[in-house]
PDB file of C-alpha atoms in Angstrom:
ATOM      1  CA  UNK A 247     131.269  73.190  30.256  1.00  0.00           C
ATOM      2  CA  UNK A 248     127.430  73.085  31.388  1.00  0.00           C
ATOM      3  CA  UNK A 249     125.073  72.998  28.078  1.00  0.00           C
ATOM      4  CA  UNK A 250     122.198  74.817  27.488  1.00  0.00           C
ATOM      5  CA  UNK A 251     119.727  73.577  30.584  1.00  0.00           C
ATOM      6  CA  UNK A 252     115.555  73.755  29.397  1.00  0.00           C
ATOM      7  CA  UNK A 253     112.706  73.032  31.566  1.00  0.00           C
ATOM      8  CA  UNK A 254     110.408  70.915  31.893  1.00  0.00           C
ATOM      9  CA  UNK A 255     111.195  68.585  29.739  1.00  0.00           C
ATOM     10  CA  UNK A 256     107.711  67.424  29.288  1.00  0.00           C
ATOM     11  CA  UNK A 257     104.496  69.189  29.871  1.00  0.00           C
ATOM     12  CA  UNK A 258     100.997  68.084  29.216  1.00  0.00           C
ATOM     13  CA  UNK A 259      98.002  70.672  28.824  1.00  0.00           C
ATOM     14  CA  UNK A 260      94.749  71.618  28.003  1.00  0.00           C
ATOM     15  CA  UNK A 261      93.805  74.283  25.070  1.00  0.00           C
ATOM     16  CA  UNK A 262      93.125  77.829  26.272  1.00  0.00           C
ATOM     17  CA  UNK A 263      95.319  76.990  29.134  1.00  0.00           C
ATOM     18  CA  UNK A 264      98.747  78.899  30.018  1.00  0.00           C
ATOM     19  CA  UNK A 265     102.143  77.718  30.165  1.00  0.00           C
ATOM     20  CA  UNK A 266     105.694  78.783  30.251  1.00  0.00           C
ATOM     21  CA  UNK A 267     109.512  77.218  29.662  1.00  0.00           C
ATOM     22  CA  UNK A 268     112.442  77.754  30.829  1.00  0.00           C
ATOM     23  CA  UNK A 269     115.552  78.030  29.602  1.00  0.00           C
ATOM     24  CA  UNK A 270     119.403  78.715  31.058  1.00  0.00           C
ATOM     25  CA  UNK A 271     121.973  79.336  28.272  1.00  0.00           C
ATOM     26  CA  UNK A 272     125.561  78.571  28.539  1.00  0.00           C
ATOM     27  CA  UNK A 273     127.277  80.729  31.018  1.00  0.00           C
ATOM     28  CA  UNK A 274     128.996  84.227  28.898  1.00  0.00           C
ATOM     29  CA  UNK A 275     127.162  83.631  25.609  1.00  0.00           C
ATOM     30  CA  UNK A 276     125.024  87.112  24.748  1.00  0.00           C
ATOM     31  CA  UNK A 277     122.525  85.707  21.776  1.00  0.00           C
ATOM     32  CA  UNK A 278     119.296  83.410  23.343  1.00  0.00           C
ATOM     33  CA  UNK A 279     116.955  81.888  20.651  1.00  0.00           C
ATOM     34  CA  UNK A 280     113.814  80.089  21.106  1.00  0.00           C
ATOM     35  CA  UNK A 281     112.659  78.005  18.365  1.00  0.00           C
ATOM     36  CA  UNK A 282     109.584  75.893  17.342  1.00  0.00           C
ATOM     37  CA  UNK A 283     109.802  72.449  16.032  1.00  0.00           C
ATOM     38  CA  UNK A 284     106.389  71.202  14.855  1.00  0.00           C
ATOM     39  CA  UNK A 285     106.711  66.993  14.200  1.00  0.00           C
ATOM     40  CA  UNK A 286     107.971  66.546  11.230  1.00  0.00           C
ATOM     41  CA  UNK A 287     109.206  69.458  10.313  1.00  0.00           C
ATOM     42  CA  UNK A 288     112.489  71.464  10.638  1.00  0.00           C
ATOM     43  CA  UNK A 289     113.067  74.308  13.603  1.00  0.00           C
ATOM     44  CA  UNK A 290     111.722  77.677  13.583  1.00  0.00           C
ATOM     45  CA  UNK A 291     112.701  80.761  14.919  1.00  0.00           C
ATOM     46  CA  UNK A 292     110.814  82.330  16.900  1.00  0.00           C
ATOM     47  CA  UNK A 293     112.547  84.798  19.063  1.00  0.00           C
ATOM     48  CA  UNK A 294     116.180  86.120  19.321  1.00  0.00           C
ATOM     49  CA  UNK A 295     117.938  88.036  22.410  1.00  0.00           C
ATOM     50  CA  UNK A 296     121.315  89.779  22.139  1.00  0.00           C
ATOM     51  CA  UNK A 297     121.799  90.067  26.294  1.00  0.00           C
ATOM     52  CA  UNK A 298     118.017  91.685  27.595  1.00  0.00           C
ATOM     53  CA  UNK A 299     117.492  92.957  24.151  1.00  0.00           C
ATOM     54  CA  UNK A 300     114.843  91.367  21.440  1.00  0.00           C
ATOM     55  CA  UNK A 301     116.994  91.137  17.919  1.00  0.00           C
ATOM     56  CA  UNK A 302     114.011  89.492  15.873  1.00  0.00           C
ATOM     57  CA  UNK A 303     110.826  88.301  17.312  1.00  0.00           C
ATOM     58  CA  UNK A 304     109.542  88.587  13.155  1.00  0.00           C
ATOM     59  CA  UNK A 305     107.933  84.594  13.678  1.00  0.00           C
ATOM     60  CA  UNK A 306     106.826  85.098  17.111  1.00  0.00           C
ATOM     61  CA  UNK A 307     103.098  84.653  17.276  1.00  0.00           C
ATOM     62  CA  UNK A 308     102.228  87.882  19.904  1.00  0.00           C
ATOM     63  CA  UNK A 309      98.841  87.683  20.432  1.00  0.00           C
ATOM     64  CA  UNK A 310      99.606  84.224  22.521  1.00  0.00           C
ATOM     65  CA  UNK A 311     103.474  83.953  22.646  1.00  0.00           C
ATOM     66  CA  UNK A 312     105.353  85.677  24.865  1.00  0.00           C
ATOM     67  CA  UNK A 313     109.160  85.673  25.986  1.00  0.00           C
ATOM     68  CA  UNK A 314     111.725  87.653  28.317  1.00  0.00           C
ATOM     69  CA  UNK A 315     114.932  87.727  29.189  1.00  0.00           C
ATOM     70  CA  UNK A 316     115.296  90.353  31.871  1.00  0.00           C
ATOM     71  CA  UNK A 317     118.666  90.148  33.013  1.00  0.00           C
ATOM     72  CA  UNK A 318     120.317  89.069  29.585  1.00  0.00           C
ATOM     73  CA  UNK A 319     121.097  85.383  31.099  1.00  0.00           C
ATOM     74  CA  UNK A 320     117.622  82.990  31.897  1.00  0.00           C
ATOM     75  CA  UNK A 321     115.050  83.382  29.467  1.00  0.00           C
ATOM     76  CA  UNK A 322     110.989  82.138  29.887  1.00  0.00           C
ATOM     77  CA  UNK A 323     108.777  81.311  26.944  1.00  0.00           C
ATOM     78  CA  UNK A 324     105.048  81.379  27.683  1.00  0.00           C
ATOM     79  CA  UNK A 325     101.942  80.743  26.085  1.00  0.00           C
ATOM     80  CA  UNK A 326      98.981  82.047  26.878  1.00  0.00           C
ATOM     81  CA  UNK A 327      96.675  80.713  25.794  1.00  0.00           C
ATOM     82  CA  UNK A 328      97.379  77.469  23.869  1.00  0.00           C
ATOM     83  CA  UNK A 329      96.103  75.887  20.927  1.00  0.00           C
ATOM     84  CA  UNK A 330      96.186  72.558  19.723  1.00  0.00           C
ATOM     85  CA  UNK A 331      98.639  73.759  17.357  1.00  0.00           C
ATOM     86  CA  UNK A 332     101.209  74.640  19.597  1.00  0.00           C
ATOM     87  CA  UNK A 333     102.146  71.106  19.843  1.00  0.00           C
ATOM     88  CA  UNK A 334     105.551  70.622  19.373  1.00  0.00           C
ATOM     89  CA  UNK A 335     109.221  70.846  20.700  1.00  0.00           C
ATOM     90  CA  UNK A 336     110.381  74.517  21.782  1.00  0.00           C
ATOM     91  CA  UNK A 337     114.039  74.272  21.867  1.00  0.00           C
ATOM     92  CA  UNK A 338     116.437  77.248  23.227  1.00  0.00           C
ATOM     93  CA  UNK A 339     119.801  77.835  21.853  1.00  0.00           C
ATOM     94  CA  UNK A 340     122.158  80.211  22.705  1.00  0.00           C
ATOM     95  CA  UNK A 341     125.592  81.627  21.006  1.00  0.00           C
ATOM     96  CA  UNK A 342     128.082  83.601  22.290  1.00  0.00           C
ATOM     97  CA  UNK A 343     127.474  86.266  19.425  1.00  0.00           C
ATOM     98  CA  UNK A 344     125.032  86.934  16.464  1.00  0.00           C
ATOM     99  CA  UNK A 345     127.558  87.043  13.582  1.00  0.00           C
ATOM    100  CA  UNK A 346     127.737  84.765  11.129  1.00  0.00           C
ATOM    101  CA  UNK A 347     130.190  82.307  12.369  1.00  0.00           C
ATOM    102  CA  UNK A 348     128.689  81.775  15.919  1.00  0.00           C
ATOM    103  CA  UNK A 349     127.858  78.349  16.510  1.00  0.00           C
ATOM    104  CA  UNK A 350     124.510  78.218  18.260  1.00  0.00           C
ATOM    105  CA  UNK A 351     124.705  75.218  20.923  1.00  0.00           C
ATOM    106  CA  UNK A 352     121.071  73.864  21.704  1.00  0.00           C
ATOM    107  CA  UNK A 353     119.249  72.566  24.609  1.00  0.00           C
ATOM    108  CA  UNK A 354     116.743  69.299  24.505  1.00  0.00           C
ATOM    109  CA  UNK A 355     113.666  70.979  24.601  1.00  0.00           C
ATOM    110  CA  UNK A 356     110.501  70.790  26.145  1.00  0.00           C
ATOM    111  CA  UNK A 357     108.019  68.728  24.499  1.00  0.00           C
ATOM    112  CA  UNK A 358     104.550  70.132  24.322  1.00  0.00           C
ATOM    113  CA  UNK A 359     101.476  68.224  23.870  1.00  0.00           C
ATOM    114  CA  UNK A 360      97.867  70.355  23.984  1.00  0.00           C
ATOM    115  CA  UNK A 361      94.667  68.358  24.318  1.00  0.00           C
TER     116      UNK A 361
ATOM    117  CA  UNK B 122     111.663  84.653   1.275  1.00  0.00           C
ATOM    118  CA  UNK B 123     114.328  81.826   1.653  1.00  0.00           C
ATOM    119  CA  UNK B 124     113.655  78.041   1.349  1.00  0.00           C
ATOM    120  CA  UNK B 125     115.281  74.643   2.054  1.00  0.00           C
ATOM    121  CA  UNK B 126     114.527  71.546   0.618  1.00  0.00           C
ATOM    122  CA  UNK B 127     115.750  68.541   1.503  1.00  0.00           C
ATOM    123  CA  UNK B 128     114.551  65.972  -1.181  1.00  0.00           C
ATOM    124  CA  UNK B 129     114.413  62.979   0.978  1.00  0.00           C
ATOM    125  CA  UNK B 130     112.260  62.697   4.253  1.00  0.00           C
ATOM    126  CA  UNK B 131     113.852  59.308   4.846  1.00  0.00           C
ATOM    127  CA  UNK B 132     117.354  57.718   3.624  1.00  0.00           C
ATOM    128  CA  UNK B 133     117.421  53.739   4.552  1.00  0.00           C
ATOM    129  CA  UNK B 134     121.739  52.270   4.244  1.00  0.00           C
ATOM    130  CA  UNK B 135     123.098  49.564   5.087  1.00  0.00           C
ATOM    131  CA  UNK B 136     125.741  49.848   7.494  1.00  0.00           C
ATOM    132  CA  UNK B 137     129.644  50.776   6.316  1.00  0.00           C
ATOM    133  CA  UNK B 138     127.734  52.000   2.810  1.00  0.00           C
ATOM    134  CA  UNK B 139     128.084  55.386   1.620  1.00  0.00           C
ATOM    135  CA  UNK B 140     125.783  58.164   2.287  1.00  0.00           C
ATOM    136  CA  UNK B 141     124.256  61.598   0.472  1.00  0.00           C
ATOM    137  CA  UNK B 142     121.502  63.508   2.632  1.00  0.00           C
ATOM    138  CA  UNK B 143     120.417  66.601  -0.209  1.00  0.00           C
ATOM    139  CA  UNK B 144     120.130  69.922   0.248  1.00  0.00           C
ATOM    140  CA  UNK B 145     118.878  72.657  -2.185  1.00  0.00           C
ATOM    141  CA  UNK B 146     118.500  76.155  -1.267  1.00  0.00           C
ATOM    142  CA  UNK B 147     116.397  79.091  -3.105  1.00  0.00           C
ATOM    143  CA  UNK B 148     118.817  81.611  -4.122  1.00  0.00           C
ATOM    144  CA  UNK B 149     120.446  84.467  -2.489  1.00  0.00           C
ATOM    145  CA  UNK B 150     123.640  86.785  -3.014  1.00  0.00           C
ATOM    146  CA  UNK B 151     125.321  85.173  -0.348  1.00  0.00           C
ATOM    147  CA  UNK B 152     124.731  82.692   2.111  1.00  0.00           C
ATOM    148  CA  UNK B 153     125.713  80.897   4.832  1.00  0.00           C
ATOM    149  CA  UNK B 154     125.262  77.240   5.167  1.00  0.00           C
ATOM    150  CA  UNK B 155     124.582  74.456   7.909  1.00  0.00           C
ATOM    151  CA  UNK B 156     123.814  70.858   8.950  1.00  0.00           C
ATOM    152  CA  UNK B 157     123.009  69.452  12.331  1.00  0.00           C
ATOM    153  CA  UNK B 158     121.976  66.381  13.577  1.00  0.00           C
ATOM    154  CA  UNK B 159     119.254  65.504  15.949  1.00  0.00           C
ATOM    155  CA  UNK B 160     119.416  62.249  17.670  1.00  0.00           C
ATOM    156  CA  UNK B 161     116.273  60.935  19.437  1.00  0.00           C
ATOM    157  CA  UNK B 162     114.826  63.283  22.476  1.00  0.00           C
ATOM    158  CA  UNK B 163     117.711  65.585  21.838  1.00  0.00           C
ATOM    159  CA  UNK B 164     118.208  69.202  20.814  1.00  0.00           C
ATOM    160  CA  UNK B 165     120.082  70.010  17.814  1.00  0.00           C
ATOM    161  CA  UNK B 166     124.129  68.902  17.115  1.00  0.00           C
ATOM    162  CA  UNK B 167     126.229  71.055  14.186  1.00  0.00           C
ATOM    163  CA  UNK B 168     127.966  68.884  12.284  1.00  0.00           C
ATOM    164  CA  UNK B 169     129.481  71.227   9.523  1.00  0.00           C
ATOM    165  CA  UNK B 170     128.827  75.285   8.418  1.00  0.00           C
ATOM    166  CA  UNK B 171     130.356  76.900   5.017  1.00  0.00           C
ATOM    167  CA  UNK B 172     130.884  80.425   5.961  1.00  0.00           C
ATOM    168  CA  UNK B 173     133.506  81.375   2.677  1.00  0.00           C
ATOM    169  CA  UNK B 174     135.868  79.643   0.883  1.00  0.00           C
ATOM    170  CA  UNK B 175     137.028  76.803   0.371  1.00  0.00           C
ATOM    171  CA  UNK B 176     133.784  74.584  -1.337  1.00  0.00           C
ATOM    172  CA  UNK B 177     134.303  71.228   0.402  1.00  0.00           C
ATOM    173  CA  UNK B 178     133.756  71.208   4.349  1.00  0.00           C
ATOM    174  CA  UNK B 179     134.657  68.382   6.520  1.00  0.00           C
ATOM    175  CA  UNK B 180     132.501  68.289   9.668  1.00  0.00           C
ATOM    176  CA  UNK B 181     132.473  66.131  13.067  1.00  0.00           C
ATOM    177  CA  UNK B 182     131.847  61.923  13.015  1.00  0.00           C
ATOM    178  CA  UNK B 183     133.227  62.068   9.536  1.00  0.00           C
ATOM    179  CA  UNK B 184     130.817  64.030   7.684  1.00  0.00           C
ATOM    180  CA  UNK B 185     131.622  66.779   4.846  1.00  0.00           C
ATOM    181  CA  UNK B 186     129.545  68.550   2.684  1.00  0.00           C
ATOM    182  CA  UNK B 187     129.820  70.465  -0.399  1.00  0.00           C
ATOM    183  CA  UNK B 188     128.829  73.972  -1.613  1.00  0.00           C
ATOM    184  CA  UNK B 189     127.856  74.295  -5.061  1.00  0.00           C
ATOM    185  CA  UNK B 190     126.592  77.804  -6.233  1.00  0.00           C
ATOM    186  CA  UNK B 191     125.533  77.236  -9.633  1.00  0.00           C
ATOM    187  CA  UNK B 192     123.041  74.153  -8.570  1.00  0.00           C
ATOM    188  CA  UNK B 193     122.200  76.060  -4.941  1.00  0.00           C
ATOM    189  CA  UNK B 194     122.983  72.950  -3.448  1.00  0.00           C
ATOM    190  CA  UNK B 195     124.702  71.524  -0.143  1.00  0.00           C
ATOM    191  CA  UNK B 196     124.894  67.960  -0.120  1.00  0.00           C
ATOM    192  CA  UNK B 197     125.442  65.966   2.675  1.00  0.00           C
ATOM    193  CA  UNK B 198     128.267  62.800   2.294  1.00  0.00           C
ATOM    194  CA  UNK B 199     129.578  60.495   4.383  1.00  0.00           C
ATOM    195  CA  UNK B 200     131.663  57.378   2.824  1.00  0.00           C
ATOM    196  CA  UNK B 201     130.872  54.854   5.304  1.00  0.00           C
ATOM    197  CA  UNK B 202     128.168  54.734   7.804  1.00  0.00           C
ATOM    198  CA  UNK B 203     127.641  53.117  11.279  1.00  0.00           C
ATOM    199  CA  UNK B 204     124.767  52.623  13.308  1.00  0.00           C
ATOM    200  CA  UNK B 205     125.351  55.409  15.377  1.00  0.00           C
ATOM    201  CA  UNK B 206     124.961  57.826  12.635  1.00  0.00           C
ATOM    202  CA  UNK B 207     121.104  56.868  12.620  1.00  0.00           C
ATOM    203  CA  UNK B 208     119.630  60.294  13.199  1.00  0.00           C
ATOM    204  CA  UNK B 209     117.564  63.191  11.766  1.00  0.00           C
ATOM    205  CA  UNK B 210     119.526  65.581   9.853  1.00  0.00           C
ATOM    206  CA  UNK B 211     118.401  69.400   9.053  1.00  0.00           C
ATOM    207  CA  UNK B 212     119.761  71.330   6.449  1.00  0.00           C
ATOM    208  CA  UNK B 213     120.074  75.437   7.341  1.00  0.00           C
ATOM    209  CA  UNK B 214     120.304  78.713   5.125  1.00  0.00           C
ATOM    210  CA  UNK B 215     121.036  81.587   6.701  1.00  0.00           C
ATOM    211  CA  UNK B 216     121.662  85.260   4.170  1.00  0.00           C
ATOM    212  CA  UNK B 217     124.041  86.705   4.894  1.00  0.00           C
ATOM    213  CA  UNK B 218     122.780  89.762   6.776  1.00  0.00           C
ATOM    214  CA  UNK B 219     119.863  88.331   8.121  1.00  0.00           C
ATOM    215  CA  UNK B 220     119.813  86.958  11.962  1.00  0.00           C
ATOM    216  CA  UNK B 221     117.214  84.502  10.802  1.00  0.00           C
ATOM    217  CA  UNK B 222     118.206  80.688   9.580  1.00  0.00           C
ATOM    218  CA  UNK B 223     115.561  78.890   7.459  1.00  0.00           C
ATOM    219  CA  UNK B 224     115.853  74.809   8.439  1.00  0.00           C
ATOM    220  CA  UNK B 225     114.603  71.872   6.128  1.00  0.00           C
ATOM    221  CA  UNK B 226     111.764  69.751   6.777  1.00  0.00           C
ATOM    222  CA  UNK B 227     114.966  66.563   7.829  1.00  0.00           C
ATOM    223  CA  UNK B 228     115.995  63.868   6.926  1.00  0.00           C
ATOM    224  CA  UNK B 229     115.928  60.667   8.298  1.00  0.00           C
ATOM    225  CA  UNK B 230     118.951  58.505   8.306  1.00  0.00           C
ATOM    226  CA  UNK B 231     118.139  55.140   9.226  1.00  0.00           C
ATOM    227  CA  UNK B 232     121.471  52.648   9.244  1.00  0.00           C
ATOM    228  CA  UNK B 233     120.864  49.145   9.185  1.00  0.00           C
ATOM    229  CA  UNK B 234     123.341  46.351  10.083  1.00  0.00           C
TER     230      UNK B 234
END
C-alpha cells in the first residue's frame, strides 16, 4: 500500500514570496491534515479535511495560509506571502476517518526554509 | 486549552539499557493518548495510542506505555534499547471530542553502543 506522497520535498524561498505543497493521501482514506512543525518543536495542526470539506482550520493562519482539497483526494497548501517564520516542516497526514481510533499515517514533509 | 510536556528534550542510553521518555498532560475528562516516532527526514511513525481500558499499552519495536490518571501522565518504556531506536519521540493528547491533537515539544532518544 502507497503512503502518503508530499511534494517537494525541499523548497528554498524568499520572504513575501508565494509558495504551495502538495500532498496525495493514501488511496480511500476521507480525513487530510496539514500540520506545522517549527524546529524543535512538536507538530501542529493546522488544517483538517473530511473528503472536500474543512473540519477545523482553528490554527490556520488565513491572512497568508491557504489550503484546498477540491475533489476530497489531493490537497495543496500555499503561502502567500511568506515570512521568515514559516520556516519549518509542513507534513500531511491522512486517516481513513476522524474518530478517535483512526490512525493518522503521515507523509515526509516538505521542508521550508525562507530567507 | 490542552498541554503536553515532555520533561526531557534529550534522553542519552547506552545500548540494551532500559528506557523512560515522560509524558504529562494538563487535565481533561477524558482523553485519548499517543506516541510516535520520527526518525531523521521522515514524517511521523505511531508507535502506541490508549483509547480505553486496559492502562498498560504495548506498541510496535517493543515499546509500551502506561496511562496513569491520577498523575496525568503517559510514560514512555522500553526495557532494552538498540541503536535503531535512536529517534525523536512526540507525545499526543487528543479530548475526547475534539478533532484537534496537542503534540509535545520531543524527545530525543539518542542510543549509544
Amino acid at each position: 500500500e502507497a503512503g502518503v506522497a508530499q511534494s517537494p520535498r525541499y523548497k528554498i524561498i524568499e520572504k513575501r514570496q508565494s509558495v504551495a505543497f502538495w500532498c496525495n493521501p493514501i488511496s480511500g482514506h476521507a480525513t487530510l491534515y496539514w500540520y506545522q512543525q517549527i524546529l524543535g518543536q512538536g507538530p501542529k495542526l493546522l488544517i483538517q479535511f473530511q473528503n472536500n470539506g474543512v473540519v477545523d482550520d482553528s490554527q490556520l493562519p488565513k491572512d497568508r495560509f491557504s489550503a484546498e482539497r477540491l475533489k476530497g483526494v489531493d490537497s495543496t497548501l500555499k503561502i502567500q506571502p511568506a515570512k521568515l517564520e514559516d520556516s519549518a516542516v509542513y507534513l500531511c497526514a491522512s486517516s481513513l476517518a476522524s474518530t478517535d481510533a483512526a490512525e493518522a499515517f503521515f507523509g515526509q514533509g516538505t521542508r521550508l526554509t525562507v530567507v | 486549552a490542552q498541554s503536553v510536556t515532555q520533561l526531557d528534550s534529550q534522553v542519552p542510553v547506552f545500548e540494551e539499557a532500559p528506557v523512560e521518555l515522560r509524558c504529562n498532560y494538563s487535565s481533561s475528562v477524558s482523553v485519548y493518548l499517543f506516541w510516535y516516532v520520527q526518525y531523521p527526514n521522515q514524517g511521523l511513525q505511531l508507535l502506541l495510542k490508549y483509547l480505553s481500558g486496559s492502562t498498560l499499552v504495548k506498541g510496535i519495536n517493543g515499546f509500551e506505555a502506561e496511562f496513569n490518571k491520577s498523575q496525568t501522565s503517559f510514560h514512555l518504556r522500553k526495557p532494552s534499547v538498540h541503536i535503531s531506536d535512536t529517534a525523536e519521540y512526540f507525545c499526543a493528547v487528543r479530548p475526547g471530542g475534539s478533532y484537534i491533537p496537542t503534540f509535545g515539544r520531543g524527545t530525543s532518544l539518542i542510543v549509544h553502543p
